[in-house]
Amino acid sequence: MMCRHCAADLDQGFLDLGFAPPSNAYLTPEQLRRPEITLPLRLFVCTRCWLVQTEDFAAPEDLFAADYAYFSSTSSSWLDHARHYAQMITTRLALDGDSLVVEVASNDGYLLRNFVAAGIPCLGIEPTRDTAEAAERLGIPVLRAFFGRGLGERLAAEGRRADLIIGNNVYAHVSDINDFTAGLQAALKPDGVITLEFPHLLRMIAGRQFDTAYHEHFSYLSLTTVARIFHSHGLRIWDVEELPTHGGSLRIYGCHAEDARPEAESVGRMMATERAFGLFERTTYAEFQAIADGIRNNLLGFLVDERRRSTRIAAYGAAAKGNTLLNFAGIRPNLLPYVVDAAESKQGKFLPGSHLPVVPPAALRERRPDIVLILPWNIADEIVERHSYVRDWGGRFAVAVPEIAFL
């Protein structure tokens, strides 16, 4: 395999999680009786440009199907994050009724709804049918397509280049990162701004967040590598912010290479931090597999011990990272009988691979578990606050990553 950005040979492994189905391929009761496709889930790092990437096995069209089950609006904390961003960027860029905001991977309209409410013209680009329909019901115009150079050039030819292009948690999800970045350059006005948010590779390693690896995440990104990719497509990064979302993310601000905006000091500081951490040293990547193995083993031991004690355990959050963890550990309903999730699109289905049934939150009151194991640890505080009544019968909340801990 060659690097998706610079085409160098990949010989440095980072993480091998065995075989797993796509993390968002939830199963209906009928599908449980059919064969289930699993694919190798292995990550490599390019030692030329330092892009961490999955091994090529899954096609985007298979991963992001029409009935894609992830709806961004399910999380109240993510809605708050989107609202605050919209207010901030509107002020910072002086956006108004003459501006055009384009969001790539606009999902169910969780973000663009704020621009619609403010009277700022916008366009969502979203390939998955069900989420696009949800956005359209909010009055958001949606172009149903995968984004890349061709679509960017088409928007430019139609006179629809953007003042602001937004990509939240999509840059890591694109299989051809060069084509996608070329599309950003083509669709951006000469003085326009790009903001991208993505989980920071440094935080993934430092926080032992191996469960953020799944087939839908083709790339695992540092600021330094993204700056290199941008530069190769006539773009540059002029500012960066650290965010707490998804266990630690970056929000980068990009523009055309010839744009007069000065580069903020934050850019150089973050690149220096990445180098000091060891993101450009082979040993940093060679040591991560043992960390993942240890977390898996600790979780299995914990669940087996609690089963011997006849402890009632429920999982919470039918999230992609939870599916990575459960499948890597080989956990099945005999150790975790069900998973609770607030998304109606997932309820009544089964997790891929582990086949845990997904039930609505009302099941917590009905079944009164002793322990609720929160799989999406990045929103654990929100889940604990929303379901604090679990403590009324002596129930406790726990997470497994980066270690078994009670909250």
XYZ file of C-alpha atoms in Angstrom:
407
model
C 0.000 0.000 0.000
C 1.137 3.544 -0.753
C 0.397 6.691 1.233
C -2.854 8.354 0.225
C -1.199 11.770 0.164
C 2.423 11.464 -0.936
C 2.414 7.926 -2.448
C 5.361 6.720 -0.346
C 5.468 3.037 0.558
C 3.906 2.274 3.965
C 6.072 0.038 6.125
C 5.457 1.382 9.648
C 2.531 -0.215 11.456
C 0.563 1.690 14.088
C -2.442 -0.387 15.142
C -3.929 -3.771 14.232
C -7.448 -4.361 15.550
C -8.066 -7.586 13.683
C -11.228 -7.987 11.621
C -14.352 -5.912 12.188
C -17.496 -4.879 10.309
C -17.974 -1.194 9.422
C -18.802 0.546 12.691
C -22.056 2.117 11.541
C -23.429 -0.981 9.764
C -26.207 -1.620 12.278
C -28.195 -4.794 11.699
C -31.923 -5.459 11.516
C -33.312 -8.667 13.075
C -33.530 -10.169 9.577
C -29.860 -9.360 8.849
C -28.750 -11.262 11.943
C -29.536 -14.462 10.077
C -27.293 -13.560 7.143
C -23.506 -13.617 6.774
C -21.841 -10.456 8.034
C -18.969 -8.811 6.194
C -15.854 -8.027 8.231
C -12.746 -6.242 7.024
C -9.221 -5.896 8.397
C -8.880 -2.805 10.577
C -5.213 -1.870 10.429
C -3.509 1.521 10.609
C -0.148 2.567 9.172
C 1.883 5.756 9.375
C 3.707 7.260 6.423
C 7.220 8.144 7.540
C 7.596 10.694 4.735
C 4.561 12.959 5.366
C 3.430 11.352 8.680
C -0.160 10.812 7.613
C -1.667 7.992 9.691
C -4.171 6.025 7.627
C -6.188 2.854 7.446
C -5.238 0.056 5.125
C -7.322 0.140 1.940
C -10.285 -2.222 2.165
C -13.538 -0.238 2.484
C -15.187 1.938 -0.187
C -16.836 5.224 0.892
C -20.091 4.293 -0.862
C -20.337 1.184 1.327
C -19.552 3.016 4.563
C -21.794 6.043 4.019
C -24.941 4.433 2.662
C -28.374 5.994 2.195
C -29.576 4.812 5.607
C -26.445 5.985 7.476
C -27.446 5.844 11.136
C -25.404 8.685 12.660
C -27.439 11.847 13.260
C -25.420 14.716 14.745
C -28.408 16.330 16.470
C -28.750 13.404 18.898
C -26.104 14.995 21.148
C -27.180 18.161 22.966
C -23.569 19.085 23.712
C -22.735 18.868 19.996
C -25.689 21.123 19.168
C -24.362 23.649 21.691
C -20.906 23.391 20.136
C -22.363 24.058 16.675
C -24.405 27.039 17.861
C -21.434 28.692 19.566
C -19.275 28.143 16.484
C -21.906 29.703 14.197
C -22.131 32.779 16.407
C -18.349 33.122 16.640
C -17.561 32.681 12.955
C -20.404 34.963 11.829
C -18.901 37.771 13.887
C -15.285 36.997 13.057
C -15.867 36.945 9.292
C -18.674 39.535 9.244
C -21.014 37.135 7.431
C -24.355 38.532 6.278
C -27.142 38.056 3.763
C -24.713 38.489 0.871
C -22.412 35.690 2.043
C -22.489 32.002 1.168
C -21.688 29.312 3.738
C -21.074 25.765 2.474
C -20.808 22.824 4.837
C -19.333 19.576 3.562
C -20.889 16.540 5.257
C -23.722 18.641 6.650
C -25.465 15.569 8.127
C -28.916 16.389 9.549
C -28.517 20.178 9.571
C -27.227 20.348 13.156
C -24.990 23.332 12.206
C -26.443 25.048 9.145
C -29.766 25.527 10.923
C -28.024 28.341 12.813
C -27.103 30.147 9.598
C -30.629 29.694 8.241
C -31.991 31.288 11.430
C -29.576 34.208 11.001
C -30.610 34.805 7.383
C -27.214 33.819 5.957
C -27.420 31.832 2.693
C -26.014 28.348 3.004
C -25.645 25.043 1.197
C -25.189 21.597 2.683
C -23.319 18.838 0.868
C -24.311 15.418 2.182
C -24.230 12.036 0.418
C -26.430 10.066 2.840
C -30.157 10.187 2.097
C -31.747 10.010 5.540
C -29.615 12.730 7.114
C -30.001 14.970 4.054
C -33.779 14.646 4.250
C -33.682 15.641 7.919
C -31.725 18.786 7.002
C -34.090 19.664 4.175
C -37.004 19.529 6.604
C -35.265 22.364 8.462
C -35.229 24.512 5.319
C -31.582 23.823 4.473
C -30.746 23.344 0.765
C -28.731 20.139 0.384
C -26.705 18.841 -2.531
C -26.616 15.051 -2.232
C -23.124 14.092 -3.311
C -19.645 13.177 -2.162
C -17.357 16.209 -2.212
C -14.161 16.447 -4.220
C -12.369 18.364 -6.948
C -15.108 17.782 -9.513
C -17.872 19.134 -7.300
C -15.729 22.056 -6.158
C -15.062 23.057 -9.752
C -18.752 22.662 -10.579
C -19.749 25.034 -7.748
C -17.175 27.545 -8.947
C -18.472 27.330 -12.532
C -22.020 27.926 -11.257
C -20.944 31.081 -9.412
C -21.353 29.410 -6.013
C -17.903 29.772 -4.524
C -18.114 30.139 -0.757
C -17.132 32.832 1.720
C -16.890 30.071 4.307
C -16.467 26.332 3.819
C -17.011 24.219 6.926
C -15.970 20.621 7.425
C -16.624 19.231 10.895
C -15.358 15.693 11.416
C -15.277 14.947 7.703
C -11.606 15.462 6.741
C -10.654 12.223 8.470
C -13.517 10.428 6.702
C -12.475 10.995 3.085
C -10.734 8.223 1.182
C -8.990 10.555 -1.303
C -7.701 13.393 0.831
C -5.919 15.044 -2.111
C -9.057 15.159 -4.256
C -11.094 16.505 -1.337
C -8.562 19.245 -0.577
C -8.427 20.243 -4.241
C -12.207 20.578 -4.086
C -11.906 22.957 -1.128
C -9.482 25.120 -3.076
C -11.733 25.208 -6.123
C -14.927 26.067 -4.223
C -13.438 28.846 -2.070
C -13.708 32.528 -2.955
C -10.359 34.364 -3.339
C -10.764 35.887 0.148
C -12.764 33.026 1.617
C -12.041 30.933 4.720
C -12.079 27.208 5.367
C -12.569 25.804 8.859
C -12.062 22.103 9.474
C -12.455 20.279 12.768
C -10.918 16.851 13.253
C -9.664 14.696 16.136
C -6.031 15.470 16.856
C -3.653 12.535 16.379
C -1.583 13.754 19.320
C -4.600 13.494 21.644
C -5.471 10.070 20.279
C -2.047 8.755 21.235
C -1.665 10.650 24.509
C -5.176 9.682 25.637
C -4.819 6.037 24.522
C -7.931 6.512 22.382
C -7.405 3.518 20.123
C -11.179 3.053 19.819
C -11.393 6.139 17.600
C -9.965 3.940 14.844
C -12.575 2.518 12.493
C -13.044 2.011 8.780
C -14.921 5.305 8.311
C -11.826 7.127 9.611
C -9.455 6.855 6.676
C -6.974 9.394 8.161
C -5.668 10.390 11.630
C -4.384 13.904 11.471
C -1.796 16.265 12.890
C -1.603 19.979 12.152
C 1.799 19.548 10.533
C 0.579 16.926 8.081
C -2.592 18.847 7.225
C -0.502 21.967 6.570
C 1.587 19.934 4.138
C -1.507 18.641 2.349
C -2.983 22.143 2.153
C 0.267 23.565 0.767
C 0.325 20.983 -2.022
C -3.103 22.241 -3.170
C -2.549 26.003 -3.060
C -3.933 26.515 0.429
C -2.391 27.395 3.785
C -3.359 27.359 7.454
C -3.411 30.744 9.167
C -4.840 29.882 12.586
C -5.559 26.849 14.768
C -7.506 26.255 17.961
C -7.598 23.296 20.338
C -11.060 21.948 21.158
C -12.235 19.464 23.805
C -14.586 17.678 21.388
C -14.078 13.992 20.542
C -11.373 13.598 23.151
C -9.319 16.510 21.801
C -9.681 18.089 18.364
C -8.183 20.858 16.281
C -10.076 23.556 14.427
C -7.934 24.890 11.615
C -8.529 28.058 9.621
C -7.423 27.869 5.997
C -7.259 30.243 3.041
C -5.729 30.473 -0.415
C -1.931 30.464 -0.350
C -1.773 34.041 -1.689
C -4.263 35.411 0.893
C -2.810 38.362 2.852
C -3.934 37.139 6.288
C -1.000 36.836 8.710
C -0.279 33.462 10.275
C -1.192 33.318 13.956
C 1.449 32.311 16.489
C -0.758 29.351 17.446
C 0.206 27.563 14.227
C 3.924 27.468 14.945
C 3.352 26.642 18.617
C 1.187 23.635 17.794
C 3.651 22.319 15.215
C 6.429 22.594 17.813
C 4.256 20.747 20.341
C 3.661 17.933 17.849
C 7.367 17.571 17.193
C 8.262 17.588 20.889
C 5.629 14.915 21.551
C 7.269 12.625 19.016
C 4.687 12.565 16.228
C 7.512 12.347 13.698
C 9.372 9.449 15.321
C 8.784 5.773 14.525
C 8.953 4.658 18.159
C 5.856 6.672 19.039
C 3.801 4.510 16.691
C 5.503 1.205 17.420
C 4.446 1.337 21.091
C 0.710 1.968 20.631
C -0.405 -1.617 19.931
C 0.538 -2.766 23.422
C -1.561 0.024 24.910
C -4.632 -1.062 22.957
C -4.080 -4.685 23.932
C -3.913 -3.728 27.602
C -7.185 -1.782 27.519
C -8.908 -4.707 25.790
C -7.633 -7.204 28.341
C -8.640 -5.019 31.289
C -12.172 -4.616 29.946
C -12.607 -8.343 29.393
C -11.361 -9.095 32.900
C -13.705 -6.495 34.380
C -16.777 -7.847 32.595
C -15.992 -11.466 33.439
C -15.503 -10.598 37.104
C -18.783 -8.666 37.260
C -20.642 -11.505 35.559
C -19.399 -13.902 38.247
C -20.855 -11.504 40.813
C -24.197 -11.502 38.931
C -23.875 -7.754 38.407
C -26.442 -6.276 36.040
C -24.517 -4.333 33.386
C -25.799 -2.179 30.520
C -23.782 -0.451 27.825
C -24.692 3.102 26.835
C -24.105 4.619 23.408
C -24.292 2.707 20.126
C -21.349 4.733 18.882
C -18.675 3.866 16.334
C -15.917 3.980 18.955
C -17.907 1.573 21.104
C -18.204 -0.845 18.201
C -14.443 -0.735 17.687
C -13.866 -1.549 21.350
C -16.458 -4.328 21.564
C -15.306 -6.060 18.393
C -11.614 -5.832 19.236
C -12.352 -7.359 22.645
C -14.690 -10.009 21.205
C -17.505 -8.989 23.561
C -20.926 -10.499 22.981
C -24.336 -10.317 24.750
C -23.288 -12.931 27.306
C -21.081 -10.232 28.877
C -23.024 -7.121 27.860
C -26.687 -7.983 27.239
C -27.785 -4.716 25.574
C -26.818 -1.160 24.699
C -28.942 1.932 25.298
C -29.047 4.742 22.745
C -31.218 7.834 22.316
C -31.082 7.759 18.494
C -34.338 6.325 17.172
C -32.541 5.380 13.945
C -30.535 2.783 15.910
C -33.177 1.460 18.293
C -34.519 -1.988 17.468
C -31.322 -2.830 15.595
C -28.172 -4.676 16.635
C -24.575 -3.536 16.860
C -22.374 -4.793 14.030
C -20.175 -7.686 15.015
C -21.075 -7.923 18.701
C -24.838 -8.140 17.969
C -25.855 -6.307 21.139
C -29.501 -5.206 20.833
C -30.002 -1.427 20.832
C -32.802 -0.307 23.157
C -34.212 3.127 24.092
C -33.185 4.949 27.298
C -36.425 3.894 29.023
C -34.801 0.477 29.431
C -32.565 1.893 32.146
C -35.523 2.573 34.446
C -37.136 -0.735 33.554
C -34.055 -2.950 34.026
C -32.223 -0.941 36.716
C -28.636 -1.958 35.884
C -25.975 -1.877 38.601
C -23.368 -0.532 36.171
C -23.827 1.539 33.021
C -20.714 1.241 30.861
C -20.507 4.391 28.722
C -18.943 3.601 25.344
C -18.771 7.159 23.865
C -16.525 8.415 26.673
C -16.188 11.807 24.971
C -19.770 12.709 26.007
C -19.775 10.822 29.319
C -20.574 13.957 31.333
C -23.637 14.643 29.199
C -24.851 11.044 29.568
C -24.341 10.976 33.326
C -26.210 14.255 33.756
C -29.086 13.158 31.531
C -29.491 9.821 33.317
C -28.446 10.708 36.853
C -31.527 8.848 38.147
C -29.505 5.645 37.743
C -27.867 6.567 41.044
C -31.279 6.423 42.774
C -31.106 2.626 42.922
C -27.363 2.532 43.594
C -26.325 2.239 39.961
C -22.923 3.494 38.842
C -21.476 4.820 35.609
C -18.165 3.603 34.199
C -15.900 4.003 31.165
C -13.294 1.609 29.755
C -11.025 4.025 27.857
C -8.328 4.988 28.669
C -8.862 2.671 31.663
C -11.683 1.181 33.703
C -12.967 4.029 35.865
C -16.176 4.829 37.730
C -17.615 8.303 37.280
